[in-house]
Coordinates of C-alpha atoms in Angstrom, one line a residue:
Chain A
M1 CA -0.5 0.0 -0.1
K2 CA 2.8 2.0 1.0
V3 CA 4.5 1.1 -2.3
F4 CA 1.6 2.4 -4.3
F5 CA 1.3 5.9 -3.1
R6 CA 4.9 6.5 -2.9
I7 CA 4.1 5.7 -6.7
M8 CA 1.3 7.5 -7.2
I9 CA 3.4 11.1 -5.5
A10 CA 5.7 10.2 -8.0
A11 CA 3.5 10.3 -10.7
G12 CA 1.6 13.3 -9.6
I13 CA 4.5 15.4 -9.2
S14 CA 5.8 14.0 -12.7
C15 CA 2.5 15.3 -14.1
C16 CA 2.5 18.3 -12.7
T17 CA 5.8 19.0 -13.9
Q18 CA 5.1 17.7 -17.7
I19 CA 1.4 20.4 -17.2
A20 CA 3.7 23.7 -15.9
L21 CA 6.5 22.7 -18.6
A22 CA 3.9 22.8 -21.2
Q23 CA 2.1 25.8 -19.4
E24 CA 5.2 27.9 -18.9
T25 CA 5.0 28.3 -15.1
K26 CA 8.0 29.9 -13.6
I27 CA 8.3 29.8 -10.4
R28 CA 9.9 32.7 -7.9
F29 CA 10.4 33.3 -4.3
F30 CA 11.1 37.1 -3.2
G31 CA 12.8 37.4 0.7
Q32 CA 14.4 40.3 2.3
P33 CA 15.4 40.2 6.0
E34 CA 15.9 43.3 7.5
I35 CA 17.8 44.7 10.6
T36 CA 17.2 48.0 11.7
N37 CA 17.9 50.3 15.2
S38 CA 16.1 53.0 15.7
T39 CA 16.4 56.1 18.1
I40 CA 13.2 57.9 18.6
S41 CA 12.6 60.9 20.9
E42 CA 8.8 61.9 21.8
T43 CA 8.4 65.4 23.2
D44 CA 5.2 66.0 24.9
E45 CA 3.6 62.2 23.5
F46 CA 0.3 62.8 24.3
T47 CA -1.1 59.5 26.5
G48 CA -4.6 60.8 27.6
V49 CA -7.2 63.2 29.1
D50 CA -7.7 63.4 32.2
Q51 CA -10.5 63.8 34.9
S52 CA -11.0 67.3 34.8
G53 CA -10.1 67.6 30.6
Q54 CA -6.8 68.2 30.9
Y55 CA -4.4 66.5 28.3
I56 CA -1.6 64.1 29.6
T57 CA 1.8 64.2 27.9
R58 CA 5.3 62.3 28.5
D59 CA 8.7 63.3 26.5
T60 CA 10.9 59.8 26.0
T61 CA 13.6 58.9 24.2
Y62 CA 15.0 55.3 23.8
S63 CA 16.8 53.1 21.0
K64 CA 15.8 50.4 20.1
T65 CA 17.0 46.8 17.3
N66 CA 15.1 45.1 15.6
F67 CA 15.7 42.2 13.0
N68 CA 12.8 41.5 11.3
P69 CA 12.6 38.6 8.3
G70 CA 10.6 40.4 6.9
N71 CA 7.6 39.4 4.2
M72 CA 8.3 36.2 1.9
V73 CA 6.6 35.6 -0.9
L74 CA 6.4 32.9 -3.1
F75 CA 5.3 34.1 -7.0
V76 CA 3.8 31.8 -9.4
T77 CA 3.3 33.1 -12.6
S78 CA 1.9 30.6 -15.9
Q79 CA 1.4 31.2 -19.8
L80 CA -1.8 29.0 -20.3
N81 CA -1.7 29.7 -23.7
E82 CA -0.9 32.7 -26.8
R83 CA -3.3 34.7 -24.9
I84 CA -3.7 34.5 -21.6
S85 CA -1.3 34.1 -18.9
V86 CA -1.9 33.5 -15.2
L87 CA -0.2 35.3 -11.7
S88 CA -0.7 34.1 -8.3
E89 CA 1.1 36.4 -5.5
V90 CA 1.5 35.1 -1.4
S91 CA 3.1 36.4 1.1
F92 CA 3.7 35.1 4.6
K93 CA 5.0 37.2 7.6
N94 CA 6.2 35.8 11.1
S95 CA 5.6 39.0 13.3
K96 CA 4.8 38.6 17.2
N97 CA 4.7 35.0 17.4
Q98 CA 1.6 35.3 14.5
S99 CA 2.2 33.6 11.6
T100 CA 0.5 35.2 8.3
F101 CA 0.0 34.0 5.2
E102 CA -2.8 36.7 2.8
V103 CA -3.1 36.3 -0.9
Q104 CA -1.5 39.5 -2.3
R105 CA -2.3 38.8 -5.7
L106 CA -4.4 36.0 -8.0
M107 CA -5.6 36.8 -11.4
M108 CA -5.9 35.4 -14.4
R109 CA -5.2 38.8 -18.1
Y110 CA -6.6 37.5 -21.3
F111 CA -4.5 39.9 -23.8
I112 CA -6.2 40.6 -26.9
K113 CA -4.8 43.4 -28.2
D114 CA -1.6 45.8 -27.2
Y115 CA -4.7 48.4 -26.8
F116 CA -6.8 45.9 -25.0
S117 CA -7.1 43.2 -22.4
V118 CA -8.7 42.7 -19.4
R119 CA -7.4 41.1 -16.2
V120 CA -9.3 39.2 -13.6
G121 CA -9.1 38.7 -9.9
K122 CA -7.1 40.9 -7.1
M123 CA -4.5 42.8 -8.0
F124 CA -2.6 45.7 -7.8
T125 CA -4.6 49.0 -7.3
P126 CA -4.0 51.6 -10.6
I127 CA -2.7 54.3 -8.1
G128 CA 0.5 56.0 -9.1
Y129 CA 3.4 54.2 -10.4
W130 CA 5.4 53.0 -7.9
N131 CA 2.0 50.7 -6.1
N132 CA 2.1 48.6 -9.6
Q133 CA 5.8 48.4 -10.5
F134 CA 7.7 47.0 -6.9
T135 CA 5.0 46.0 -4.2
L136 CA 6.4 42.7 -2.4
G137 CA 9.2 42.4 -4.9
L138 CA 11.8 44.3 -2.7
V139 CA 14.4 43.2 -5.0
L140 CA 13.1 45.7 -8.0
Q141 CA 12.7 48.4 -5.4
P142 CA 14.7 51.2 -5.0
T143 CA 14.3 51.4 -1.8
I144 CA 13.9 49.5 1.7
Q145 CA 10.8 50.8 2.5
R146 CA 7.9 52.2 0.4
P147 CA 7.6 56.4 0.5
M148 CA 5.1 57.2 4.1
A149 CA 2.7 58.6 1.3
I150 CA 2.2 55.6 -0.6
R151 CA 2.9 53.0 2.5
P152 CA -0.3 50.6 2.8
V153 CA -2.3 49.8 5.4
S154 CA -0.5 47.2 6.8
D155 CA 2.2 49.5 7.3
G156 CA 0.7 52.3 8.6
G157 CA 0.0 53.7 6.1
V158 CA -3.7 54.5 4.6
L159 CA -3.5 53.0 0.7
Q160 CA -5.3 49.7 0.1
Y161 CA -2.7 49.2 -2.9
R162 CA -5.2 46.4 -3.9
D163 CA -8.2 45.4 -5.0
A164 CA -10.4 42.2 -5.9
G165 CA -12.5 43.2 -9.5
I166 CA -12.0 43.0 -13.4
Q167 CA -9.2 45.5 -14.9
L168 CA -9.3 46.9 -18.6
E169 CA -6.0 48.1 -19.5
G170 CA -3.4 49.0 -23.0
E171 CA -0.7 49.8 -23.6
N172 CA 1.4 51.3 -26.8
I173 CA -0.9 52.7 -27.7
T174 CA 0.2 55.2 -30.9
S175 CA 4.1 56.7 -30.6
A176 CA 3.9 58.4 -27.7
R177 CA 3.4 54.9 -26.0
L178 CA 0.3 56.1 -24.0
F179 CA -1.5 53.0 -22.0
Y180 CA -4.3 53.1 -19.8
K181 CA -5.6 50.9 -16.6
V182 CA -9.8 50.7 -15.7
L183 CA -10.8 49.2 -12.2
F184 CA -13.6 48.1 -11.4
G185 CA -13.4 46.8 -7.7
N186 CA -14.7 46.2 -4.3
G187 CA -13.2 49.5 -3.0
V188 CA -11.7 50.8 0.1
G189 CA -12.1 48.1 3.0
Y190 CA -12.8 45.0 1.3
Y191 CA -10.8 42.6 -0.2
G192 CA -12.8 40.1 -2.0
S193 CA -14.2 38.0 0.9
N194 CA -18.4 38.5 0.1
D195 CA -17.8 41.0 2.8
K196 CA -20.2 43.5 1.0
G197 CA -23.9 43.9 0.9
D198 CA -24.7 46.2 -2.0
N199 CA -23.5 46.8 -5.5
H200 CA -21.4 49.8 -5.1
V201 CA -18.4 49.5 -7.3
A202 CA -15.1 51.0 -7.1
T203 CA -13.7 53.1 -9.7
T204 CA -9.9 53.9 -10.7
V205 CA -8.5 54.8 -13.6
Q206 CA -4.6 55.5 -14.8
V207 CA -3.6 57.2 -17.6
G208 CA 0.0 57.8 -18.7
A209 CA 2.4 58.4 -21.1
E210 CA 6.2 56.5 -22.0
P211 CA 7.2 58.9 -24.3
I212 CA 10.9 58.0 -24.3
D213 CA 12.8 55.0 -23.1
G214 CA 12.2 54.7 -19.2
L215 CA 10.3 58.1 -18.8
K216 CA 6.7 57.3 -17.6
V217 CA 4.1 60.6 -16.7
L218 CA 0.4 59.2 -15.8
A219 CA -2.5 60.3 -13.5
S220 CA -4.4 58.2 -11.7
G221 CA -7.3 58.4 -9.9
M222 CA -10.4 56.8 -7.3
F223 CA -13.4 56.6 -6.6
D224 CA -15.1 55.2 -4.0
R225 CA -17.6 56.0 -0.4
I226 CA -17.6 56.8 2.4
E227 CA -19.5 54.7 4.7
K228 CA -21.4 55.9 8.1
G229 CA -20.2 53.6 10.8
K230 CA -17.6 51.6 9.0
S231 CA -14.0 52.0 10.6
N232 CA -11.6 54.4 8.1
P233 CA -8.8 52.6 6.3
N234 CA -5.9 52.7 8.8
G235 CA -8.4 51.9 11.5
S236 CA -7.9 55.7 13.7
I237 CA -11.3 55.8 13.8
S238 CA -13.5 53.5 14.5
A239 CA -16.5 54.0 12.8
L240 CA -16.9 57.3 10.6
P241 CA -19.0 60.2 11.0
D242 CA -21.0 60.1 7.7
D243 CA -21.1 58.8 3.9
G244 CA -19.7 60.3 1.8
N245 CA -17.4 60.4 -1.3
L246 CA -13.7 59.8 -1.8
Q247 CA -11.5 60.9 -4.0
L248 CA -7.7 60.4 -4.5
L249 CA -5.6 61.6 -7.5
V250 CA -2.6 61.1 -8.6
A251 CA 0.1 62.5 -10.8
S252 CA 3.2 60.7 -11.0
V253 CA 7.0 61.1 -12.8
A254 CA 9.2 58.3 -13.3
Y255 CA 12.5 57.7 -15.1
M256 CA 13.8 54.7 -14.6
N257 CA 15.7 53.3 -17.3
P258 CA 18.0 50.3 -16.4
A259 CA 20.6 51.7 -18.7
K260 CA 21.1 55.1 -18.0
K261 CA 23.2 56.3 -14.7
F262 CA 20.0 58.7 -13.3
E263 CA 16.8 58.0 -11.8
F264 CA 13.8 59.7 -10.6
I265 CA 10.6 59.0 -9.3
G266 CA 8.0 62.0 -8.2
E267 CA 4.6 61.5 -6.9
L268 CA 2.3 64.3 -6.0
L269 CA -1.1 62.7 -4.0
S270 CA -4.9 64.8 -2.7
Q271 CA -6.8 63.1 -0.6
K272 CA -10.7 64.7 -0.9
S273 CA -13.0 63.6 2.1
K274 CA -16.4 64.6 1.0
F275 CA -19.2 64.1 4.4
N276 CA -22.7 64.8 2.8
T277 CA -23.2 67.2 6.0
V278 CA -20.0 66.9 8.6
G279 CA -17.6 68.8 5.1
T280 CA -15.4 68.3 2.3
Y281 CA -11.8 67.7 4.0
N282 CA -8.5 67.8 1.8
S283 CA -5.0 65.8 2.6
H284 CA -2.2 65.6 0.4
S285 CA 1.6 64.5 0.3
Y286 CA 4.1 63.8 -2.6
Y287 CA 7.9 62.9 -2.3
A288 CA 10.4 62.6 -4.7
Y289 CA 13.6 59.8 -5.2
A290 CA 16.5 59.9 -6.6
G291 CA 19.4 58.2 -7.6
Y292 CA 22.8 57.6 -9.4
K293 CA 24.4 54.9 -10.5
L294 CA 28.0 55.2 -9.7
T295 CA 29.3 52.5 -11.4
E296 CA 27.7 49.0 -12.3
N297 CA 26.8 47.6 -9.0
I298 CA 26.6 51.0 -6.2
T299 CA 23.6 53.7 -7.0
P300 CA 23.4 55.9 -3.4
Y301 CA 20.7 57.6 -3.5
A302 CA 17.6 60.4 -1.3
L303 CA 14.1 60.0 -0.9
Y304 CA 12.0 63.3 0.3
N305 CA 8.7 61.9 1.7
S306 CA 5.7 65.1 2.9
T307 CA 2.1 64.4 4.1
Q308 CA -0.3 66.5 5.5
A309 CA -3.8 65.0 6.9
G310 CA -5.8 67.3 7.2
E311 CA -5.4 71.1 5.4
S312 CA -3.8 72.7 8.3
T313 CA -2.3 72.8 11.4
T314 CA -6.1 73.3 12.8
V315 CA -8.5 71.3 11.0
G316 CA -8.1 67.5 10.5
D317 CA -9.6 65.3 8.2
P318 CA -12.7 63.0 9.8
Y319 CA -12.1 60.1 7.0
F320 CA -7.7 59.8 7.8
S321 CA -6.9 62.1 10.2
P322 CA -9.1 63.8 12.8
I323 CA -6.1 65.5 14.1
P324 CA -4.2 67.3 11.8
V325 CA -0.5 65.4 11.4
Q326 CA 2.5 66.9 8.9
I327 CA 5.2 64.2 8.4
G328 CA 8.7 64.9 6.8
L329 CA 10.3 62.1 6.4
T330 CA 14.0 61.7 5.0
T331 CA 16.1 59.0 4.2
I332 CA 19.4 58.3 2.4
G333 CA 20.7 55.4 1.1
V334 CA 23.2 53.5 -1.0
R335 CA 22.1 49.8 -2.6
Y336 CA 24.8 47.4 -4.0
K337 CA 23.9 44.8 -6.8
F338 CA 25.1 41.6 -6.3
N339 CA 23.7 40.7 -9.5
S340 CA 19.4 40.9 -10.4
S341 CA 18.9 38.3 -8.1
F342 CA 20.7 39.6 -4.8
I343 CA 20.7 43.0 -3.4
C344 CA 21.4 44.9 -0.5
K345 CA 20.5 48.3 1.1
L346 CA 21.7 50.5 4.0
E347 CA 19.5 53.6 4.6
Y348 CA 19.4 56.6 7.2
E349 CA 16.4 58.0 7.8
M350 CA 14.8 61.4 9.3
N351 CA 11.7 61.4 10.4
N352 CA 10.1 63.8 12.0
Q353 CA 5.9 63.5 13.1
K354 CA 4.1 66.7 14.4
Y355 CA 0.5 65.8 15.7
F356 CA -1.7 68.9 16.2
Y357 CA -3.5 68.4 18.7
Q358 CA -6.5 71.7 19.2
D359 CA -7.9 73.4 22.0
I360 CA -10.2 71.0 24.3
T361 CA -13.1 72.9 25.0
M362 CA -17.2 71.9 27.2
G363 CA -20.0 74.1 26.2
G364 CA -17.8 77.0 25.5
T365 CA -14.9 76.9 28.2
K366 CA -11.7 76.2 27.3
L367 CA -10.7 73.4 29.4
D368 CA -7.1 72.9 27.9
D369 CA -4.7 74.3 25.2
G370 CA -4.4 72.5 22.3
F371 CA -0.7 71.5 22.2
T372 CA 1.6 69.7 19.2
S373 CA 3.3 66.3 20.0
T374 CA 6.5 65.8 18.5
T375 CA 8.2 62.6 17.6
K376 CA 11.8 62.5 15.9
T377 CA 13.0 58.9 14.5
N378 CA 17.0 58.3 13.3
S379 CA 16.7 54.8 12.2
V380 CA 19.4 53.1 10.7
R381 CA 18.2 50.4 8.6
M382 CA 20.0 47.5 6.4
Q383 CA 17.8 44.8 3.6
L384 CA 19.4 41.9 2.1
A385 CA 16.8 41.4 -0.9
F386 CA 16.4 38.5 -2.9
V387 CA 14.7 36.2 -5.5
F388 CA 15.5 32.9 -6.6
Chain B
M1 CA 67.1 48.0 -39.6
K2 CA 64.6 47.5 -43.2
T3 CA 65.0 44.0 -42.5
S4 CA 64.3 43.9 -38.8
I5 CA 61.4 46.4 -39.7
L6 CA 59.5 43.4 -42.1
I7 CA 60.7 40.9 -39.4
T8 CA 58.7 42.3 -36.8
A9 CA 55.6 43.2 -39.4
L10 CA 55.1 40.2 -40.5
I11 CA 55.3 39.1 -36.9
F12 CA 52.9 41.3 -35.9
V13 CA 50.2 40.4 -39.4
T14 CA 51.0 36.7 -39.0
M15 CA 49.9 37.6 -34.9
S16 CA 47.0 39.2 -36.0
S17 CA 45.5 36.8 -38.6
F18 CA 45.2 33.6 -35.5
A19 CA 43.9 36.4 -33.3
P20 CA 40.1 35.1 -32.8
A21 CA 37.8 36.8 -34.5
A22 CA 35.5 39.9 -33.6
P23 CA 32.4 38.1 -32.7
E24 CA 29.8 38.6 -35.6
I25 CA 26.0 38.0 -34.5
A26 CA 22.6 36.9 -36.6
I27 CA 19.4 38.2 -35.2
I28 CA 17.1 35.2 -36.4
V29 CA 13.1 34.5 -36.7
N30 CA 11.0 32.2 -37.5
K31 CA 10.8 31.1 -41.4
E32 CA 7.0 31.9 -41.5
N33 CA 7.2 35.4 -40.0
P34 CA 6.8 37.8 -43.2
V35 CA 9.6 40.5 -41.7
E36 CA 12.4 40.8 -43.7
K37 CA 14.9 43.2 -42.6
L38 CA 15.4 44.7 -38.7
T39 CA 17.0 47.3 -37.7
P40 CA 19.0 47.4 -34.4
G41 CA 16.4 49.7 -32.4
E42 CA 13.6 47.4 -34.3
V43 CA 15.2 44.2 -32.5
K44 CA 16.0 45.8 -29.6
L45 CA 12.0 46.9 -29.2
Y46 CA 11.2 43.8 -30.5
W47 CA 12.9 41.7 -28.6
L48 CA 12.3 43.5 -25.2
R49 CA 8.4 43.3 -26.3
K50 CA 8.7 47.7 -26.1
I51 CA 6.4 48.8 -28.6
K52 CA 4.5 45.0 -29.5
K53 CA 3.7 42.4 -28.1
R54 CA 2.7 40.2 -30.6
W55 CA 4.1 40.5 -34.3
P56 CA 1.8 42.4 -36.4
E57 CA 1.1 40.5 -39.7
L58 CA 1.8 37.3 -37.8
N59 CA -0.7 37.8 -34.6
K60 CA 1.7 35.2 -32.2
N61 CA 3.4 36.5 -29.4
I62 CA 6.9 38.1 -30.0
K63 CA 9.5 35.5 -27.9
P64 CA 12.1 36.5 -27.4
V65 CA 15.6 33.9 -27.0
D66 CA 18.4 34.4 -24.9
R67 CA 21.0 32.5 -24.2
K68 CA 21.8 30.6 -21.2
T69 CA 24.8 31.6 -20.1
K70 CA 27.6 34.2 -20.1
N71 CA 29.8 34.4 -23.7
P72 CA 31.3 36.6 -26.4
E73 CA 27.7 36.7 -28.7
Q74 CA 25.6 37.6 -25.3
D75 CA 27.7 40.6 -24.8
L76 CA 27.7 41.5 -28.2
F77 CA 24.5 41.7 -28.8
Y78 CA 23.6 43.2 -24.7
N79 CA 26.0 46.0 -25.4
K80 CA 25.2 46.6 -29.0
V81 CA 21.7 46.2 -29.5
L82 CA 20.3 46.2 -26.6
G83 CA 22.8 49.3 -24.9
M84 CA 22.0 47.1 -21.2
S85 CA 24.2 45.2 -18.9
A86 CA 23.4 41.3 -18.2
A87 CA 22.4 42.4 -14.5
D88 CA 20.2 45.3 -16.6
V89 CA 18.2 42.9 -19.0
E90 CA 17.4 40.2 -15.9
T91 CA 15.8 43.4 -13.8
Y92 CA 13.9 44.5 -16.8
F93 CA 11.9 41.0 -17.6
N94 CA 12.0 40.4 -13.6
A95 CA 9.8 43.9 -13.3
K96 CA 7.8 42.7 -16.2
Q97 CA 6.8 40.1 -15.4
Y98 CA 6.5 40.9 -11.2
E99 CA 4.6 43.8 -12.1
S100 CA 1.8 41.7 -15.2
G101 CA 2.7 38.0 -15.2
E102 CA 4.3 39.1 -18.7
K103 CA 6.6 35.8 -19.6
P104 CA 10.5 36.2 -19.7
Q105 CA 13.4 35.7 -22.2
D106 CA 13.5 31.9 -23.1
K107 CA 17.1 30.9 -22.7
F108 CA 19.0 28.0 -24.2
P109 CA 22.6 26.8 -23.7
S110 CA 23.7 26.7 -26.8
D111 CA 22.8 28.3 -30.7
E112 CA 21.9 24.9 -31.7
A113 CA 19.2 25.0 -29.8
I114 CA 18.4 28.2 -30.3
I115 CA 17.9 27.3 -34.5
D116 CA 15.4 24.8 -33.2
F117 CA 13.4 26.8 -30.9
V118 CA 13.5 29.5 -33.5
A119 CA 12.4 27.1 -36.1
E120 CA 9.7 25.6 -33.9
E121 CA 8.2 28.4 -32.0
A122 CA 6.5 31.2 -34.7
G123 CA 7.0 34.3 -32.9
A124 CA 10.2 33.5 -31.8
L125 CA 13.6 36.6 -32.3
G126 CA 16.9 35.4 -31.1
F127 CA 20.7 35.9 -32.2
I128 CA 23.6 33.7 -32.9
S129 CA 27.3 33.5 -33.4
T130 CA 27.3 33.9 -37.8
S131 CA 29.4 31.0 -37.4
S132 CA 26.8 28.4 -36.7
V133 CA 24.7 30.1 -39.8
T134 CA 25.4 27.4 -41.7
A135 CA 23.5 26.0 -44.7
E136 CA 20.9 23.9 -42.4
A137 CA 20.5 26.2 -40.0
K138 CA 19.5 28.7 -43.1
A139 CA 16.3 25.9 -43.8
K140 CA 15.3 26.5 -40.6
V141 CA 15.2 30.1 -39.5
K142 CA 15.7 33.4 -41.4
I143 CA 18.6 36.2 -41.1
V144 CA 16.8 39.2 -40.5
L145 CA 20.0 42.0 -39.2
I146 CA 23.5 40.6 -38.8
V147 CA 25.9 42.6 -36.1
Q148 CA 29.2 43.4 -35.7

């Protein structure tokens, strides 16, 4: 019986291999272990409100060192026939004794013409440049972490970087190499697990051009709704105060030509939360990345990110952050490319976050003055990113 | 003096004739492919699948074909035609595959294997050493460009 099972397993593996070869299946693993040392200085860190309505704050400075195994990503693509290809990407993460397994992408692409293809399944939202280019394939990503402006919810940001739905797309249109993507998906807060109770569909549109090799200019927009009672994307608000519309517009310019020494990515994000009765609120972010290939292997780079949640230091955004926040993040680093499958990155990052707490008033009486809570974090980080 | 110059010149000419010839490659496509000639710029854009993913008149996917290991012909193709390093070519295809699941280039260990693959696959586009362009090879594939 045992022998029979062994023969069956061997036959099964052999068959699968044959099918995989026939379908031109490629299997890859991405890994990115990391070590980080951070010195954190918190001035007027908000810890609560006492019974008399006064803010409670504290000042602290501490340092920490972490070895982080990062995500391990299993990435499989297969060309089923001339026109149909499939892609799956699953990630395994271990943090605080909890292992997380997540299907990041699972999609099928039907190629009709250069200017028209259809993708169905779970995929990266076509918002901005960075989001579709790098995400979990960190061996391809020029920095260790994403810019704060486009960091996903899982990394403390606000972007839902993937969605389940249907996407129409095309590229290489005219000599300007125009391209477009239109995604009809479940929208923010839904992950395609049959958890939506109505017919609402979020729309994300991206149009752009690649007039010269490696230079991409694109504009993207995501149009979704805000649902009363539902939590916001980063979980900082457990129940949103009103229904409304959400709009995220992104303008991007990228020059990433592997044959050239200079590389650049810049993106500007403008988010509008339009509540039916509460009002309209705006948040803005931008980042600029630049690198210069000194030799075939060594590329020093710099990244600056600015994020403002809320229109000013006195008006927040009930959707993203009711307390106005300003984040300035400067990163300088160097990338050493051993080869296309193994890259080491070393970074120094200065992160300056300011939270603007407003006066506490009750019945027209001011109980406490507002204050600014500042957190300065200086980190040294090293990442080994590989694919095999 | 004259004699020594003549001898030196003779030695130089003799040595030069024994020096390995500079590599030369032939860009090849399948016989069914209606394309007759391509410029180096067109080869680059087709091989990297930049302007088209399918051959316009053949209606088949463009299948770039590469050598599995580093060799002078591959260096010549990467440098002269693509203007990219080997690592950059790998990164380029890795990025394309990661973004949209696009299949990277097919790789083969020898010119003979490339000729057989190109002869079989209507959409294939590859390069081989011109020394491999025998009458038998010419019967199997079509040469669209010679690069020196």
